[in-house]
Coordinates of C-alpha atoms in Angstrom, one line a residue:
Chain A
M1 CA -42.9 -25.7 -19.4
S2 CA -40.0 -24.1 -21.1
L3 CA -41.9 -21.8 -23.5
A4 CA -43.9 -20.4 -20.5
R5 CA -40.6 -19.6 -18.8
A6 CA -39.1 -18.1 -22.0
L7 CA -42.2 -15.8 -22.2
T8 CA -41.5 -14.6 -18.7
F9 CA -38.6 -12.7 -20.2
V10 CA -41.1 -11.0 -22.5
E11 CA -43.3 -10.2 -19.4
L12 CA -40.2 -8.8 -17.7
E13 CA -39.5 -6.5 -20.7
L14 CA -43.1 -5.3 -20.9
R15 CA -43.1 -4.5 -17.1
R16 CA -39.9 -2.5 -17.5
L17 CA -41.4 -0.6 -20.5
R18 CA -44.5 0.2 -18.4
H19 CA -42.3 1.7 -15.7
D20 CA -40.2 3.7 -18.2
P21 CA -41.6 4.0 -21.7
T22 CA -39.1 6.6 -22.8
E23 CA -37.5 4.3 -25.4
V24 CA -40.7 4.0 -27.3
F25 CA -40.8 7.8 -27.9
T26 CA -37.0 8.5 -28.3
R27 CA -36.8 5.7 -30.9
A28 CA -39.8 7.3 -32.7
V29 CA -38.0 10.5 -33.5
Q30 CA -35.8 9.1 -36.3
P31 CA -38.6 7.3 -38.2
I32 CA -40.8 10.4 -38.0
L33 CA -38.0 12.3 -39.7
W34 CA -37.5 9.6 -42.3
I35 CA -41.2 9.4 -43.2
G36 CA -42.3 13.0 -42.5
V37 CA -39.3 14.8 -44.1
F38 CA -37.3 12.4 -46.3
G39 CA -40.4 10.5 -47.4
T40 CA -42.5 13.5 -48.3
V41 CA -39.7 15.3 -50.1
M42 CA -38.6 12.3 -52.1
A43 CA -42.2 11.6 -53.0
R44 CA -42.3 15.0 -54.8
V45 CA -39.0 14.3 -56.6
R46 CA -40.4 11.0 -58.0
A47 CA -36.8 9.9 -58.6
I48 CA -37.1 6.4 -57.2
P49 CA -39.1 3.7 -59.1
T50 CA -41.4 2.1 -56.6
G51 CA -43.5 0.0 -58.9
G52 CA -46.7 2.0 -58.9
V53 CA -46.8 2.5 -55.2
D54 CA -46.4 6.1 -53.9
Y55 CA -43.1 6.7 -52.2
L56 CA -44.4 7.4 -48.7
T57 CA -46.3 4.1 -48.7
F58 CA -43.3 2.4 -50.1
I59 CA -40.8 3.4 -47.4
T60 CA -43.2 3.0 -44.4
P61 CA -42.4 -0.7 -44.0
G62 CA -38.7 0.1 -44.5
V63 CA -38.6 2.7 -41.9
L64 CA -40.7 0.5 -39.5
M65 CA -38.1 -2.2 -39.9
Q66 CA -35.2 0.2 -39.5
S67 CA -36.6 1.5 -36.2
S68 CA -37.4 -2.0 -35.0
S69 CA -34.0 -3.4 -36.0
F70 CA -32.2 -0.6 -34.1
I71 CA -34.1 -1.6 -30.9
A72 CA -33.5 -5.3 -31.4
M73 CA -29.8 -4.9 -32.2
A74 CA -29.3 -2.6 -29.1
Y75 CA -30.7 -5.3 -26.9
G76 CA -27.3 -6.8 -26.4
I77 CA -26.2 -3.8 -24.4
M78 CA -28.6 -5.0 -21.7
L79 CA -26.7 -8.3 -21.6
V80 CA -23.4 -6.5 -21.4
W81 CA -24.8 -4.5 -18.5
E82 CA -26.3 -7.6 -16.9
R83 CA -23.0 -9.4 -17.0
E84 CA -21.4 -6.5 -15.1
S85 CA -24.2 -6.6 -12.5
G86 CA -25.0 -10.0 -11.0
I87 CA -28.2 -10.6 -13.0
L88 CA -26.7 -12.8 -15.7
K89 CA -24.8 -14.9 -13.1
K90 CA -28.0 -15.4 -11.2
V91 CA -30.1 -16.2 -14.3
L92 CA -27.5 -18.9 -15.4
T93 CA -27.9 -20.6 -12.0
L94 CA -31.7 -20.9 -12.4
P95 CA -33.2 -24.2 -13.5
L96 CA -33.5 -23.0 -17.1
S97 CA -31.8 -24.3 -20.2
R98 CA -29.5 -22.0 -22.1
L99 CA -32.0 -22.3 -25.0
T100 CA -34.8 -21.0 -22.8
V101 CA -32.7 -18.0 -21.8
V102 CA -31.7 -17.1 -25.4
L103 CA -35.2 -17.7 -26.8
G104 CA -36.8 -15.7 -24.0
R105 CA -34.4 -12.8 -24.3
S106 CA -34.8 -12.8 -28.1
L107 CA -38.6 -12.7 -27.9
A108 CA -38.2 -10.0 -25.2
G109 CA -36.1 -7.8 -27.6
A110 CA -38.7 -8.5 -30.3
A111 CA -41.5 -7.4 -28.0
R112 CA -39.7 -4.1 -27.4
A113 CA -39.1 -3.7 -31.2
L114 CA -42.8 -4.4 -31.9
T115 CA -43.8 -1.1 -30.1
Q116 CA -42.6 0.7 -33.3
L117 CA -45.4 -0.8 -35.3
L118 CA -47.9 1.3 -33.4
V119 CA -45.7 4.4 -33.5
I120 CA -45.0 4.2 -37.2
L121 CA -48.7 3.6 -38.1
L122 CA -49.7 6.6 -36.0
V123 CA -47.2 8.7 -38.0
A124 CA -47.4 7.3 -41.5
V125 CA -51.2 6.9 -41.9
P126 CA -52.1 10.5 -41.1
L127 CA -49.3 11.6 -43.5
G128 CA -51.0 9.7 -46.3
A129 CA -49.4 6.3 -46.4
K130 CA -51.9 3.9 -48.0
L131 CA -51.6 0.8 -45.9
D132 CA -53.8 -2.3 -45.7
L133 CA -54.9 -2.2 -42.0
S134 CA -57.2 -5.3 -42.1
P135 CA -56.8 -7.7 -39.2
I136 CA -55.1 -10.3 -41.4
A137 CA -52.6 -7.8 -42.8
L138 CA -51.8 -6.5 -39.3
A139 CA -51.4 -9.9 -37.9
L140 CA -49.0 -10.9 -40.6
A141 CA -47.0 -7.7 -40.1
V142 CA -46.8 -8.5 -36.4
L143 CA -45.6 -12.0 -37.1
A144 CA -43.0 -10.9 -39.6
L145 CA -41.7 -8.2 -37.3
L146 CA -41.6 -10.6 -34.3
A147 CA -39.7 -13.2 -36.3
G148 CA -37.3 -10.8 -37.7
A149 CA -36.6 -8.8 -34.6
A150 CA -36.2 -12.0 -32.5
G151 CA -33.4 -13.1 -34.9
L152 CA -31.8 -9.7 -34.8
T153 CA -31.9 -9.7 -31.0
A154 CA -30.3 -13.1 -31.0
L155 CA -27.6 -11.7 -33.3
S156 CA -27.2 -8.8 -30.8
I157 CA -26.8 -11.3 -27.9
L158 CA -24.2 -13.1 -30.0
L159 CA -22.3 -9.8 -30.5
A160 CA -22.5 -9.1 -26.8
T161 CA -20.7 -12.4 -26.1
F162 CA -17.7 -11.0 -28.0
M163 CA -17.9 -7.3 -27.2
K164 CA -17.4 -7.2 -23.5
T165 CA -17.7 -3.5 -22.9
R166 CA -20.6 -1.2 -23.6
E167 CA -18.3 1.2 -25.5
R168 CA -17.1 -1.5 -27.9
F169 CA -20.6 -2.8 -28.3
M170 CA -22.0 0.6 -29.1
G171 CA -19.2 1.0 -31.7
I172 CA -19.9 -2.2 -33.5
L173 CA -23.6 -1.5 -33.3
Q174 CA -23.1 1.8 -35.2
A175 CA -20.9 0.0 -37.7
I176 CA -23.6 -2.7 -38.4
T177 CA -27.0 -1.1 -38.2
M178 CA -26.7 1.7 -40.7
P179 CA -25.1 -0.4 -43.4
L180 CA -27.8 -3.0 -42.9
F181 CA -30.4 -0.3 -43.4
F182 CA -28.9 1.3 -46.5
A183 CA -28.0 -2.0 -48.1
S184 CA -31.6 -3.2 -47.9
N185 CA -34.8 -2.5 -49.8
A186 CA -36.0 -0.1 -47.1
I187 CA -35.9 3.2 -49.0
Y188 CA -35.3 2.1 -52.6
P189 CA -35.8 -1.1 -54.5
I190 CA -32.7 -3.3 -54.7
E191 CA -33.0 -3.3 -58.5
V192 CA -31.6 0.2 -58.6
M193 CA -28.5 -0.7 -56.6
P194 CA -25.1 -1.5 -58.2
A195 CA -24.5 -5.3 -58.5
P196 CA -22.3 -5.9 -55.5
L197 CA -24.7 -4.1 -53.2
Q198 CA -27.6 -6.0 -54.7
A199 CA -25.8 -9.3 -53.8
F200 CA -25.3 -8.1 -50.3
S201 CA -28.9 -6.9 -49.9
R202 CA -30.1 -10.4 -50.9
V203 CA -28.4 -11.9 -47.8
N204 CA -29.4 -9.0 -45.6
P205 CA -32.1 -10.2 -43.2
L206 CA -33.7 -6.7 -43.2
T207 CA -34.5 -7.1 -46.9
Y208 CA -36.7 -10.1 -46.2
V209 CA -38.5 -8.6 -43.2
I210 CA -39.2 -5.4 -45.2
Q211 CA -40.4 -7.6 -48.1
A212 CA -42.8 -9.5 -45.8
L213 CA -44.1 -6.2 -44.3
R214 CA -44.7 -4.8 -47.8
E215 CA -46.5 -8.0 -48.9
A216 CA -48.7 -7.7 -45.8
L217 CA -49.3 -3.9 -45.5
V218 CA -48.9 -2.6 -49.1
Y219 CA -49.5 -5.4 -51.6
S220 CA -52.1 -7.4 -49.5
N221 CA -50.5 -10.7 -50.5
P222 CA -50.8 -13.0 -47.5
L223 CA -49.4 -16.1 -49.2
A224 CA -46.2 -14.3 -50.4
C225 CA -45.9 -12.8 -46.9
L226 CA -46.1 -16.2 -45.2
Q227 CA -43.4 -17.5 -47.5
S228 CA -41.2 -14.6 -46.5
I229 CA -41.9 -15.2 -42.8
V230 CA -40.7 -18.8 -43.2
D231 CA -37.5 -17.5 -44.7
I232 CA -37.1 -15.0 -41.9
S233 CA -37.8 -17.7 -39.3
L234 CA -35.0 -19.9 -40.7
F235 CA -32.6 -17.0 -40.2
S236 CA -33.8 -16.3 -36.7
L237 CA -33.7 -19.9 -35.6
A238 CA -30.1 -20.2 -36.8
M239 CA -29.2 -17.0 -34.8
I240 CA -31.0 -18.3 -31.7
A241 CA -29.2 -21.7 -32.0
L242 CA -25.8 -20.0 -32.5
A243 CA -26.4 -17.6 -29.6
T244 CA -27.4 -20.5 -27.4
L245 CA -24.2 -22.4 -28.2
L246 CA -22.1 -19.4 -27.4
L247 CA -24.0 -18.1 -24.4
G248 CA -21.6 -19.9 -22.1
K249 CA -18.8 -17.8 -23.5
I250 CA -20.3 -14.6 -22.2
V251 CA -19.8 -15.6 -18.6
E252 CA -17.1 -18.2 -18.9
Chain B
M1 CA -17.8 -40.6 -2.0
P2 CA -19.2 -37.3 -3.3
G3 CA -22.8 -38.4 -2.5
S4 CA -22.7 -38.0 1.2
F5 CA -21.6 -34.4 1.2
A6 CA -23.6 -31.3 0.5
V7 CA -20.6 -30.0 -1.5
R8 CA -17.5 -31.8 -2.6
A9 CA -14.7 -30.6 -4.8
E10 CA -11.7 -32.5 -5.9
N11 CA -8.6 -30.9 -7.2
L12 CA -10.4 -28.0 -8.9
V13 CA -8.2 -25.9 -11.2
K14 CA -9.4 -22.9 -13.2
V15 CA -7.2 -21.0 -15.6
Y16 CA -8.6 -17.9 -17.2
E17 CA -7.5 -17.0 -20.7
G18 CA -4.7 -19.5 -20.5
T19 CA -2.7 -17.5 -18.0
V20 CA -4.5 -16.4 -14.9
R21 CA -4.6 -19.3 -12.5
A22 CA -7.6 -18.5 -10.3
L23 CA -7.9 -21.9 -8.7
D24 CA -4.8 -24.1 -8.2
G25 CA -6.0 -27.5 -7.0
V26 CA -8.8 -27.0 -4.5
T27 CA -10.2 -30.0 -2.6
L28 CA -13.1 -29.4 -0.2
S29 CA -15.9 -31.2 1.6
V30 CA -18.9 -29.6 3.2
E31 CA -21.3 -31.7 5.3
E32 CA -25.0 -31.4 4.9
G33 CA -26.5 -28.8 7.2
E34 CA -23.1 -27.2 7.7
L35 CA -22.5 -23.4 7.8
R36 CA -19.2 -22.9 6.0
A37 CA -17.3 -19.7 5.4
I38 CA -14.7 -19.4 2.7
V39 CA -12.4 -16.6 3.6
G40 CA -9.4 -14.9 2.0
P41 CA -8.3 -11.7 0.4
N42 CA -9.7 -10.4 -2.9
G43 CA -8.3 -12.4 -5.7
A44 CA -7.9 -15.6 -3.5
G45 CA -10.3 -17.5 -5.8
K46 CA -13.4 -17.6 -3.6
T47 CA -15.7 -16.3 -6.3
T48 CA -14.3 -18.5 -9.0
L49 CA -14.8 -21.5 -6.7
M50 CA -18.4 -20.5 -6.1
R51 CA -19.1 -19.9 -9.7
I52 CA -18.0 -23.4 -10.5
L53 CA -20.1 -24.9 -7.7
T54 CA -23.2 -23.0 -9.0
T55 CA -22.7 -24.3 -12.5
Q56 CA -21.9 -20.9 -14.1
I57 CA -18.5 -21.8 -15.4
K58 CA -16.7 -25.1 -16.0
P59 CA -13.4 -26.0 -14.2
T60 CA -10.3 -26.3 -16.3
S61 CA -9.7 -29.6 -14.6
G62 CA -11.0 -31.4 -11.5
D63 CA -14.5 -32.3 -10.4
A64 CA -17.2 -31.0 -8.1
W65 CA -20.5 -32.3 -6.8
V66 CA -23.4 -30.6 -5.0
L67 CA -25.6 -33.0 -3.2
G68 CA -24.0 -35.8 -5.1
R69 CA -24.7 -34.2 -8.5
H70 CA -21.8 -33.4 -10.8
V71 CA -21.7 -29.6 -11.5
V72 CA -20.8 -30.1 -15.1
R73 CA -22.5 -33.3 -16.2
E74 CA -25.6 -32.8 -14.1
A75 CA -25.7 -29.0 -14.0
G76 CA -29.5 -29.0 -14.5
K77 CA -30.1 -31.1 -11.4
V78 CA -27.6 -29.0 -9.4
R79 CA -29.5 -25.8 -10.4
S80 CA -32.8 -27.1 -9.1
A81 CA -31.3 -27.8 -5.7
I82 CA -29.4 -24.6 -5.0
G83 CA -30.0 -21.0 -4.0
Y84 CA -27.5 -18.4 -5.0
V85 CA -26.9 -14.7 -4.3
P86 CA -24.0 -13.3 -6.3
Q87 CA -21.7 -10.5 -5.0
E88 CA -23.0 -7.9 -7.4
F89 CA -26.7 -7.0 -7.4
S90 CA -28.9 -9.4 -9.3
V91 CA -32.3 -7.7 -9.3
W92 CA -33.8 -5.4 -11.9
N93 CA -33.8 -1.9 -10.3
D94 CA -36.4 -0.6 -12.8
L95 CA -39.0 -3.1 -11.4
T96 CA -40.6 -3.2 -8.0
G97 CA -39.5 -5.7 -5.4
Y98 CA -42.7 -7.6 -5.9
E99 CA -42.2 -7.8 -9.7
N100 CA -38.7 -9.0 -9.2
L101 CA -40.0 -11.8 -7.0
L102 CA -42.8 -12.6 -9.5
V103 CA -40.5 -12.7 -12.5
Y104 CA -38.0 -14.9 -10.7
A105 CA -40.8 -17.1 -9.4
K106 CA -41.9 -17.7 -13.0
L107 CA -38.4 -18.4 -14.1
Y108 CA -37.9 -20.9 -11.3
G109 CA -41.1 -22.6 -12.5
I110 CA -43.1 -22.2 -9.3
P111 CA -46.7 -23.2 -10.2
R112 CA -49.2 -20.4 -10.5
D113 CA -51.3 -21.6 -7.5
R114 CA -48.3 -21.4 -5.1
R115 CA -46.6 -18.3 -6.5
K116 CA -48.6 -15.6 -4.7
R117 CA -48.4 -17.4 -1.3
V118 CA -44.6 -18.0 -1.6
I119 CA -44.0 -14.4 -2.6
E120 CA -46.1 -13.0 0.3
E121 CA -44.4 -15.4 2.7
M122 CA -40.9 -14.3 1.6
L123 CA -41.7 -10.6 1.7
E124 CA -42.9 -11.1 5.3
F125 CA -39.9 -13.2 6.2
M126 CA -37.4 -10.6 4.8
E127 CA -39.3 -7.6 6.3
L128 CA -39.9 -6.1 2.9
K129 CA -43.7 -6.1 2.9
E130 CA -44.1 -2.3 3.0
A131 CA -41.5 -1.7 0.3
A132 CA -42.9 -4.4 -2.0
N133 CA -44.5 -2.1 -4.5
R134 CA -41.7 0.4 -4.7
L135 CA -39.1 0.4 -7.5
V136 CA -35.9 -1.4 -6.4
R137 CA -34.0 1.7 -7.5
T138 CA -35.3 3.4 -4.2
Y139 CA -34.1 0.5 -2.0
S140 CA -31.1 0.7 0.4
G141 CA -28.2 -1.8 0.0
G142 CA -29.5 -3.9 2.8
M143 CA -33.0 -4.1 1.4
I144 CA -31.7 -5.2 -2.0
R145 CA -29.7 -7.9 -0.3
R146 CA -32.8 -9.1 1.5
L147 CA -34.8 -9.1 -1.7
E148 CA -32.1 -11.2 -3.3
L149 CA -32.2 -13.6 -0.4
A150 CA -36.0 -13.7 -0.7
I151 CA -35.6 -14.7 -4.4
A152 CA -33.0 -17.3 -3.6
L153 CA -35.1 -18.8 -0.8
M154 CA -38.4 -19.0 -2.7
V155 CA -37.7 -22.5 -3.8
K156 CA -36.4 -23.6 -0.4
P157 CA -33.0 -24.7 -1.6
R158 CA -31.1 -27.4 0.3
V159 CA -27.8 -25.6 -0.3
L160 CA -27.5 -21.9 -0.3
F161 CA -24.5 -20.2 -1.8
L162 CA -23.8 -16.6 -0.8
D163 CA -21.0 -14.6 -2.4
E164 CA -19.9 -11.8 0.0
P165 CA -23.5 -11.4 1.3
T166 CA -22.9 -8.3 3.4
I167 CA -20.3 -6.5 1.4
G168 CA -20.7 -2.7 1.6
L169 CA -23.5 -2.9 4.2
D170 CA -23.6 -1.1 7.5
P171 CA -23.5 -3.1 10.7
R172 CA -27.2 -3.0 11.3
A173 CA -28.0 -4.2 7.8
R174 CA -25.4 -6.9 8.1
A175 CA -26.9 -8.2 11.3
L176 CA -30.4 -8.3 9.7
V177 CA -29.2 -10.2 6.7
W178 CA -27.4 -12.7 8.9
S179 CA -30.4 -13.2 11.2
R180 CA -32.6 -14.1 8.2
V181 CA -30.0 -16.5 6.8
L182 CA -29.5 -18.2 10.2
E183 CA -33.3 -18.5 10.7
Y184 CA -33.8 -20.0 7.3
R185 CA -31.1 -22.5 8.0
K186 CA -32.5 -23.4 11.4
E187 CA -36.0 -23.9 9.9
Y188 CA -35.0 -26.0 6.9
G189 CA -31.7 -27.6 8.0
A190 CA -30.1 -26.1 4.8
T191 CA -26.4 -26.1 4.1
V192 CA -25.0 -22.5 3.8
V193 CA -21.7 -21.8 2.0
F194 CA -20.6 -18.2 2.0
N195 CA -17.6 -16.2 0.8
T196 CA -16.4 -13.3 2.7
H197 CA -13.3 -11.2 3.1
Y198 CA -14.5 -10.0 6.5
M199 CA -12.7 -12.4 8.8
D200 CA -14.7 -11.3 11.8
E201 CA -17.9 -12.3 10.0
A202 CA -16.5 -15.8 9.3
E203 CA -15.5 -16.1 12.9
R204 CA -18.8 -15.1 14.2
Y205 CA -21.2 -16.9 11.8
S206 CA -19.5 -20.1 10.5
E207 CA -19.0 -23.5 11.9
V208 CA -16.1 -24.3 9.7
V209 CA -13.8 -21.9 7.9
T210 CA -11.9 -22.6 4.7
M211 CA -9.1 -20.1 4.3
M212 CA -7.9 -19.4 0.8
N213 CA -5.0 -17.5 -0.7
R214 CA -3.9 -17.4 -4.4
G215 CA -6.2 -20.1 -5.6
R216 CA -5.3 -22.6 -2.8
I217 CA -6.7 -23.6 0.5
V218 CA -4.2 -22.6 3.2
A219 CA -6.2 -23.7 6.3
E220 CA -9.4 -25.3 7.3
G221 CA -11.2 -25.9 10.6
E222 CA -13.5 -24.6 13.3
P223 CA -12.8 -20.9 13.8
G224 CA -11.7 -21.5 17.4
D225 CA -9.3 -24.3 16.4
L226 CA -7.8 -22.3 13.6
A227 CA -7.1 -19.4 16.0
K228 CA -5.3 -21.8 18.2
A229 CA -2.9 -22.5 15.3
V230 CA -1.5 -19.1 16.1
G231 CA -0.9 -20.4 19.6
E232 CA -2.8 -20.3 22.9
G233 CA -2.6 -17.0 24.9
D234 CA -2.9 -13.3 24.0
L235 CA -1.6 -11.2 21.2
V236 CA 0.2 -8.0 22.0
S237 CA 0.7 -5.5 19.2
L238 CA 3.3 -2.8 19.7
S239 CA 3.3 0.3 17.6
L240 CA 6.9 1.5 17.7
E241 CA 8.8 4.7 17.0
G242 CA 11.6 4.2 14.6
D243 CA 13.6 1.0 13.9
T244 CA 12.1 -2.4 14.9
A245 CA 15.6 -4.1 15.2
K246 CA 16.3 -2.8 18.6
A247 CA 12.9 -3.8 19.8
L248 CA 13.2 -7.3 18.4
D249 CA 16.5 -7.7 20.1
A250 CA 14.9 -6.7 23.4
L251 CA 12.0 -9.0 22.9
S252 CA 14.2 -11.9 22.2
R253 CA 15.3 -11.8 25.8
V254 CA 11.7 -11.9 27.2
P255 CA 10.8 -15.5 28.2
E256 CA 7.7 -17.3 26.9
L257 CA 7.2 -14.8 24.1
V258 CA 6.8 -15.6 20.4
V259 CA 7.2 -12.9 17.7
V260 CA 4.2 -13.4 15.2
S261 CA 5.0 -10.5 13.0
A262 CA 8.3 -8.6 13.0
K263 CA 7.0 -5.6 11.0
N264 CA 5.9 -2.5 12.7
P265 CA 3.5 -2.7 14.5
V266 CA 5.2 -5.7 15.9
L267 CA 2.9 -8.5 17.0
V268 CA 3.9 -10.9 19.8
R269 CA 2.2 -13.8 21.5
V270 CA 2.4 -14.3 25.2
E271 CA 0.6 -16.7 27.5
N272 CA -0.9 -14.1 29.7
A273 CA -0.7 -10.5 28.7
Q274 CA -1.9 -9.1 32.0
R275 CA 0.9 -10.8 33.8
Q276 CA 3.7 -10.4 31.2
L277 CA 3.1 -6.9 29.9
P278 CA 5.1 -5.1 32.6
Y279 CA 8.2 -7.2 31.9
L280 CA 7.8 -6.8 28.2
M281 CA 7.6 -3.0 28.5
E282 CA 10.5 -3.0 30.9
A283 CA 12.7 -4.9 28.4
L284 CA 11.7 -2.5 25.6
M285 CA 12.3 0.7 27.5
G286 CA 15.5 -0.7 29.0
N287 CA 16.8 -1.1 25.4
G288 CA 15.8 2.5 24.5
V289 CA 12.8 1.6 22.4
R290 CA 9.9 4.1 22.4
V291 CA 6.4 2.5 22.3
K292 CA 3.7 4.6 20.8
E293 CA 0.7 2.3 21.4
V294 CA 0.0 -1.1 22.9
G295 CA -2.9 -3.3 22.0
I296 CA -4.0 -6.6 23.6
R297 CA -6.4 -9.1 22.0
R298 CA -7.3 -12.7 21.5
P299 CA -6.0 -14.3 18.2
T300 CA -8.3 -13.9 15.3
L301 CA -8.6 -15.4 11.8
E302 CA -6.6 -12.4 10.5
D303 CA -3.7 -13.6 12.7
V304 CA -4.1 -17.1 11.3
F305 CA -3.8 -15.7 7.8
V306 CA -0.7 -13.7 8.7
K307 CA 0.9 -16.7 10.3
L308 CA 0.2 -19.0 7.4
T309 CA 1.0 -16.6 4.5
G310 CA 3.5 -14.3 6.1
M311 CA 1.5 -11.3 5.1
T312 CA -1.7 -9.4 6.2
V313 CA -4.9 -9.6 4.2
E314 CA -4.2 -6.1 2.9
E315 CA -0.7 -7.0 1.8
A316 CA -1.9 -10.1 0.1
E317 CA -4.5 -8.0 -1.8
A318 CA -1.9 -5.3 -2.7
L319 CA 0.6 -7.9 -3.8
G320 CA -2.0 -9.8 -5.8
F321 CA -3.5 -6.6 -7.0
R322 CA -2.3 -6.8 -10.6
G323 CA -3.1 -10.5 -10.6
A324 CA -6.5 -9.9 -9.1
A325 CA -7.3 -7.0 -11.4
A326 CA -6.3 -9.2 -14.4
M327 CA -8.5 -12.0 -13.1
R328 CA -11.4 -9.7 -12.5
R329 CA -11.1 -8.5 -16.1
A330 CA -10.9 -12.0 -17.3
I331 CA -14.0 -13.0 -15.3
R332 CA -15.9 -10.0 -16.6
R333 CA -14.8 -10.6 -20.2
G334 CA -15.5 -14.3 -19.8
G335 CA -12.1 -15.4 -21.1

């Protein structure tokens, strides 16, 4: 079965993480600063209208997605490296469809990104973020994060097919991830942005994932959250389809 | 008829990025059960040929079949029948050997009830049992190669493709890799196609050699027969002091002698070196030529290459260096 084989890539990723969990912790430093320093200071300033939610609680889903998106977007580096080694050549000669490979790798990147949920909760809740931690809310958050991170990983794979060296890939990564973060609803509502930025943030996938995470963890609105997850999934499926079509290019 | 061959290629051409012509019309047939070496200098097109045959890339033009299945139109069926070990390492070095086998077994779709047995069997066969639970990062080059072979052989492929299987390995590790490959072939009657730029390895381990240079096949046949193309007899290499012109002049007067390479060290072929060497030396010294070193040997595939292309393997690589470097870049970038 193809899905079982795709999930093998997730297993691969989890086994690698078990042998070397460094990334989970190094990636946690930035969000800790965002929540612990930026969040607590801005909460005192009370300069940003957050619709009745305290600021720390407001930015926690935003910072969670920022951290997860960085991990997902960096996943392509692995592919750049695997092309230089023989792994990608080998994988492409296995009896697997290109779709299975891309779907599997996308879910694998999402699994890595998902580790940030635990990290952020462990940081934000003790600092005073008031989050809905019911099983339903958490399940929805996991779903939203998985769907979003899988799409971003596919986007990263897509970039890897064009950026053939690690250096170039790192460069483009820097150029994409920070703007996506700042032009989203992560640390301020989009209503306070100037109009052009608002327009951009409405096509920014991060905005929708963060929206879904807020609906699950902050507003406790499962139905609205599910609707957002559907939107996110459409984006992710499109990315996976596109990456599948272009995967041949990475080795051709 | 492509169906009766293990591997069949017809007029394969591959052009990278519209400029680098890696394959320039390759036609090739490998019988089922055959042990075939594809030799040639770096940049000859061996890897490109193998990547087309293993369905990784499409040819610019031409066709190829593996066990009668077309490598482009029936790529899925080809993939289920082949084993492949690329030249670069293809295992995750941050996993253990066992985990690599397990992950690949799942990706191959080996059913759960058979997985463990197949993995144990392969670890045993490749003499990796004791290292199975160590991270691959701690393995030697030879161990990594054997692990990769174990992965490729888990599904008992009918055709095994090996791209430079022993590159960078010491002689003992090379011998161990080969003993495993040959034993697998004996047990399962599999076809083995391997690329190598070690001519001695092709000579020792293959039944048929295909010699390539600059994207074309320049010779094909049993290693012994190919060596005869250089001529029967012995080769004498003469390392000379100074100009070779005087030496060549002297040699031209020695009967039953053929100059194979006129560059220093001069290479000549004689019917029987033991008998003819004294005359040869006499002629050289009589002409005032100083000989620094003399070597006598049987013709090898290297000599065949020299005879067919007019250059040594090293010269071909140096000459093609810019081309080869551009091609390698193109392959890596995927142009």
